Amino acid sequence: KKVILGIDDSPVQKAQKRVLTWQDKLFQLRPTFMDAEVDLKEDFDGISELDNPAPPWFMWLFYSTVLFAVVYFVNFTWTRRGPNQEQEYQASMVQHASSKNAFTKKAGESVDENSVTVETDQAKLTEAADIFKSKCAACHGADGGGMQGSGPNLADDYWIHGNSIKDVFKTIKYGYLSAGMVAWDGQISPPKMKALSTYVLSLRGTKPSNPQPPKGDKMDPKEKL
């Protein structure tokens, strides 16, 4: 007010400002109007040194942290009632491994046509072969050679809807009703569709007993199996 409006505080207002507020009393603080009481009379370059110690509550808080440190040191170093650093490390590694496995499992369940890659687990590919025989052989033949008037030959180099792992996964997942290909989404889990897609691609170059004529366009392999 004094700088902008040219209005100085009245004597009453100045007197009121020299009263301790409830915050000052609660936290045992010394406001600036009490600086004269703790002035050490050692001025330098216009700066006064004050003897204004920290409030008692702050010092007791500091002492409590020191006491806690002593108790913690004795408990975990001498008495060994709690785990030491190595034990804590081992426990954290076990927890990390558990979290990693859970994340990996969740990530595997969330695979889709945009993130799918070639399956390399032989056990899952063996399971995929059984799935193919139970769900796909009726239209594509047990050896992938195709069926007349039904599913195309999967052992040649000709493809109708693409021959990348993502294309095959998408075909299995969503199907093509116009071509008689059913959608297996909801009936086969994403990880198993991933393995099944890889198995289908692995049929290329095999020798079916009764291969059907080529359908679609000739395409070079997109992935190395």
Short mmCIF file of C-alpha atoms in Angstrom, two decimals:
data_model
loop_
_atom_site.label_atom_id
_atom_site.label_comp_id
_atom_site.label_asym_id
_atom_site.label_seq_id
_atom_site.Cartn_x
_atom_site.Cartn_y
_atom_site.Cartn_z
CA LYS A 1 0.00 0.00 0.00
CA LYS A 2 2.85 2.38 0.78
CA VAL A 3 4.61 1.83 -2.57
CA ILE A 4 1.54 1.69 -4.86
CA LEU A 5 -1.02 3.90 -3.11
CA GLY A 6 1.21 5.96 -0.86
CA ILE A 7 -0.74 4.79 2.20
CA ASP A 8 1.26 3.83 5.29
CA ASP A 9 -0.06 1.63 8.10
CA SER A 10 -1.59 3.46 11.00
CA PRO A 11 -0.03 3.18 14.49
CA VAL A 12 -2.87 0.86 15.48
CA GLN A 13 -2.18 -1.46 12.58
CA LYS A 14 1.50 -1.43 13.36
CA ALA A 15 0.75 -2.34 16.96
CA GLN A 16 -1.53 -5.18 15.86
CA LYS A 17 1.25 -6.62 13.76
CA ARG A 18 3.39 -7.00 16.86
CA VAL A 19 0.99 -9.57 18.31
CA LEU A 20 1.85 -13.26 17.99
CA THR A 21 -0.57 -15.11 15.72
CA TRP A 22 -1.91 -18.55 16.54
CA GLN A 23 0.47 -20.04 13.95
CA ASP A 24 3.40 -18.41 15.76
CA LYS A 25 2.22 -19.81 19.07
CA LEU A 26 1.47 -23.27 17.70
CA PHE A 27 4.80 -23.70 15.94
CA GLN A 28 6.75 -21.60 18.46
CA LEU A 29 7.99 -19.20 15.83
CA ARG A 30 9.55 -15.78 16.39
CA PRO A 31 8.19 -13.18 13.94
CA THR A 32 10.42 -10.47 12.48
CA PHE A 33 9.27 -7.76 14.91
CA MET A 34 11.08 -9.73 17.65
CA ASP A 35 14.43 -9.63 15.82
CA ALA A 36 15.72 -6.94 18.17
CA GLU A 37 15.52 -9.40 21.07
CA VAL A 38 17.90 -11.86 19.41
CA ASP A 39 20.12 -9.43 17.53
CA LEU A 40 23.80 -10.23 18.19
CA LYS A 41 24.80 -6.70 17.19
CA GLU A 42 27.19 -8.08 14.60
CA ASP A 43 26.21 -6.23 11.46
CA PHE A 44 28.09 -6.55 8.21
CA ASP A 45 27.23 -4.82 4.97
CA GLY A 46 23.75 -4.09 6.26
CA ILE A 47 23.11 -7.70 7.32
CA SER A 48 22.36 -8.47 10.96
CA GLU A 49 23.16 -11.79 12.61
CA LEU A 50 20.42 -13.18 14.84
CA ASP A 51 20.58 -15.79 17.57
CA ASN A 52 17.27 -17.44 16.67
CA PRO A 53 17.42 -21.18 17.46
CA ALA A 54 15.09 -23.75 15.93
CA PRO A 55 11.79 -24.31 17.77
CA PRO A 56 11.83 -27.03 20.45
CA TRP A 57 9.32 -29.20 18.55
CA PHE A 58 11.64 -29.23 15.53
CA MET A 59 14.59 -30.25 17.67
CA TRP A 60 12.59 -33.06 19.27
CA LEU A 61 11.62 -34.22 15.80
CA PHE A 62 15.31 -34.27 14.88
CA TYR A 63 16.20 -36.18 18.06
CA SER A 64 13.50 -38.75 17.27
CA THR A 65 15.04 -39.42 13.84
CA VAL A 66 18.42 -39.99 15.50
CA LEU A 67 16.81 -42.38 18.00
CA PHE A 68 15.02 -44.22 15.21
CA ALA A 69 18.32 -44.60 13.33
CA VAL A 70 19.98 -46.12 16.41
CA VAL A 71 17.10 -48.56 17.00
CA TYR A 72 17.04 -49.47 13.30
CA PHE A 73 20.81 -50.09 13.26
CA VAL A 74 20.71 -52.29 16.34
CA ASN A 75 17.65 -54.22 15.18
CA PHE A 76 18.90 -54.98 11.68
CA THR A 77 22.66 -55.20 12.27
CA TRP A 78 23.33 -56.59 15.73
CA THR A 79 20.20 -58.49 16.76
CA ARG A 80 19.35 -59.44 13.12
CA ARG A 81 15.63 -59.47 13.91
CA GLY A 82 14.90 -58.04 10.49
CA PRO A 83 16.21 -58.89 7.02
CA ASN A 84 19.62 -57.51 6.11
CA GLN A 85 20.42 -55.84 2.81
CA GLU A 86 21.20 -59.10 1.00
CA GLN A 87 17.98 -60.71 2.23
CA GLU A 88 15.97 -57.66 1.20
CA TYR A 89 17.64 -57.81 -2.21
CA GLN A 90 16.79 -61.48 -2.66
CA ALA A 91 13.19 -60.85 -1.59
CA SER A 92 12.89 -57.96 -4.02
CA MET A 93 14.28 -60.13 -6.83
CA VAL A 94 11.70 -62.83 -6.09
CA GLN A 95 8.96 -60.21 -6.14
CA HIS A 96 10.34 -58.79 -9.39
CA ALA A 97 10.40 -62.24 -11.00
CA SER A 98 6.80 -62.83 -9.93
CA SER A 99 5.72 -59.46 -11.34
CA LYS A 100 7.63 -60.11 -14.55
CA ASN A 101 5.98 -63.51 -15.02
CA ALA A 102 2.56 -61.98 -14.42
CA PHE A 103 3.29 -59.22 -16.92
CA THR A 104 4.61 -61.68 -19.50
CA LYS A 105 1.53 -63.84 -19.11
CA LYS A 106 -0.74 -60.83 -19.46
CA ALA A 107 1.18 -59.62 -22.50
CA GLY A 108 0.85 -63.06 -24.06
CA GLU A 109 -2.89 -63.02 -23.54
CA SER A 110 -3.17 -59.61 -25.18
CA VAL A 111 -1.44 -60.56 -28.47
CA ASP A 112 -3.34 -59.42 -31.56
CA GLU A 113 -2.88 -59.09 -35.32
CA ASN A 114 -0.74 -55.98 -34.81
CA SER A 115 1.69 -57.42 -32.26
CA VAL A 116 1.79 -61.13 -33.14
CA THR A 117 5.17 -62.68 -33.92
CA VAL A 118 6.30 -66.15 -34.94
CA GLU A 119 5.93 -68.73 -32.16
CA THR A 120 9.19 -70.48 -31.28
CA ASP A 121 8.05 -72.67 -28.39
CA GLN A 122 8.03 -76.23 -29.74
CA ALA A 123 5.56 -77.46 -27.13
CA LYS A 124 3.06 -74.77 -28.19
CA LEU A 125 3.60 -75.65 -31.86
CA THR A 126 2.89 -79.30 -31.08
CA GLU A 127 -0.33 -78.24 -29.40
CA ALA A 128 -1.12 -76.06 -32.43
CA ALA A 129 -0.80 -79.13 -34.68
CA ASP A 130 -3.50 -80.86 -32.61
CA ILE A 131 -5.70 -77.76 -32.82
CA PHE A 132 -5.27 -77.71 -36.60
CA LYS A 133 -6.34 -81.35 -36.90
CA SER A 134 -9.39 -80.82 -34.69
CA LYS A 135 -10.60 -77.48 -36.04
CA CYS A 136 -9.01 -76.86 -39.44
CA ALA A 137 -8.56 -80.26 -41.03
CA ALA A 138 -12.24 -80.48 -42.02
CA CYS A 139 -11.69 -77.72 -44.59
CA HIS A 140 -7.94 -77.75 -45.22
CA GLY A 141 -7.17 -81.44 -44.82
CA ALA A 142 -5.20 -83.07 -42.04
CA ASP A 143 -1.94 -82.41 -43.91
CA GLY A 144 -2.89 -78.90 -45.06
CA GLY A 145 -3.35 -79.87 -48.71
CA GLY A 146 -6.85 -78.41 -48.86
CA MET A 147 -10.23 -79.95 -49.64
CA GLN A 148 -12.01 -79.82 -52.98
CA GLY A 149 -14.68 -77.13 -52.94
CA SER A 150 -13.60 -76.04 -49.47
CA GLY A 151 -10.41 -74.74 -47.85
CA PRO A 152 -7.39 -73.91 -50.06
CA ASN A 153 -4.05 -75.67 -50.10
CA LEU A 154 -1.80 -74.32 -47.32
CA ALA A 155 1.35 -76.13 -48.44
CA ASP A 156 2.00 -74.21 -51.67
CA ASP A 157 3.20 -70.65 -52.32
CA TYR A 158 -0.23 -69.24 -53.24
CA TRP A 159 -2.21 -67.19 -50.75
CA ILE A 160 -5.56 -65.43 -50.88
CA HIS A 161 -5.41 -63.16 -47.83
CA GLY A 162 -1.66 -62.72 -47.34
CA ASN A 163 1.06 -64.98 -45.98
CA SER A 164 2.68 -62.97 -43.19
CA ILE A 165 2.23 -64.07 -39.60
CA LYS A 166 -0.05 -61.07 -39.05
CA ASP A 167 -2.13 -61.87 -42.13
CA VAL A 168 -2.63 -65.49 -41.10
CA PHE A 169 -3.42 -64.52 -37.50
CA LYS A 170 -6.00 -62.01 -38.73
CA THR A 171 -7.56 -64.61 -41.03
CA ILE A 172 -7.85 -67.12 -38.19
CA LYS A 173 -9.15 -64.54 -35.74
CA TYR A 174 -11.77 -62.78 -37.87
CA GLY A 175 -12.35 -65.26 -40.68
CA TYR A 176 -13.80 -64.55 -44.13
CA LEU A 177 -17.44 -65.58 -44.24
CA SER A 178 -17.67 -64.81 -47.94
CA ALA A 179 -15.04 -67.51 -48.54
CA GLY A 180 -16.43 -69.88 -45.92
CA MET A 181 -13.68 -69.18 -43.39
CA VAL A 182 -15.15 -69.00 -39.89
CA ALA A 183 -13.89 -66.62 -37.20
CA TRP A 184 -12.15 -68.37 -34.31
CA ASP A 185 -12.01 -65.30 -32.08
CA GLY A 186 -13.41 -66.24 -28.67
CA GLN A 187 -13.02 -69.97 -29.38
CA ILE A 188 -9.23 -70.09 -29.56
CA SER A 189 -7.15 -67.95 -27.19
CA PRO A 190 -4.78 -65.35 -28.71
CA PRO A 191 -1.60 -67.25 -27.66
CA LYS A 192 -2.94 -70.42 -29.27
CA MET A 193 -3.92 -68.50 -32.41
CA LYS A 194 -0.35 -67.23 -32.53
CA ALA A 195 0.99 -70.79 -32.41
CA LEU A 196 -1.63 -71.97 -34.92
CA SER A 197 -0.68 -69.19 -37.34
CA THR A 198 2.96 -70.24 -37.11
CA TYR A 199 2.01 -73.86 -37.67
CA VAL A 200 0.01 -72.95 -40.78
CA LEU A 201 3.02 -71.12 -42.21
CA SER A 202 5.23 -74.12 -41.41
CA LEU A 203 3.14 -76.27 -43.78
CA ARG A 204 4.64 -74.47 -46.78
CA GLY A 205 6.80 -76.81 -48.85
CA THR A 206 5.38 -80.00 -47.34
CA LYS A 207 3.98 -82.77 -49.56
CA PRO A 208 0.26 -83.27 -48.94
CA SER A 209 -1.23 -86.55 -50.16
CA ASN A 210 -3.89 -84.87 -52.29
CA PRO A 211 -2.97 -81.21 -52.83
CA GLN A 212 -5.61 -78.91 -54.27
CA PRO A 213 -4.88 -76.56 -57.20
CA PRO A 214 -3.36 -73.18 -56.26
CA LYS A 215 -5.66 -70.33 -55.27
CA GLY A 216 -4.73 -66.70 -54.88
CA ASP A 217 -1.43 -65.02 -55.64
CA LYS A 218 2.04 -66.48 -55.46
CA MET A 219 3.96 -64.91 -52.57
CA ASP A 220 7.43 -65.29 -51.13
CA PRO A 221 7.65 -66.12 -47.41
CA LYS A 222 7.58 -63.08 -45.13
CA GLU A 223 9.03 -64.77 -42.04
CA LYS A 224 11.81 -67.26 -41.57
CA LEU A 225 10.61 -70.32 -39.70
#
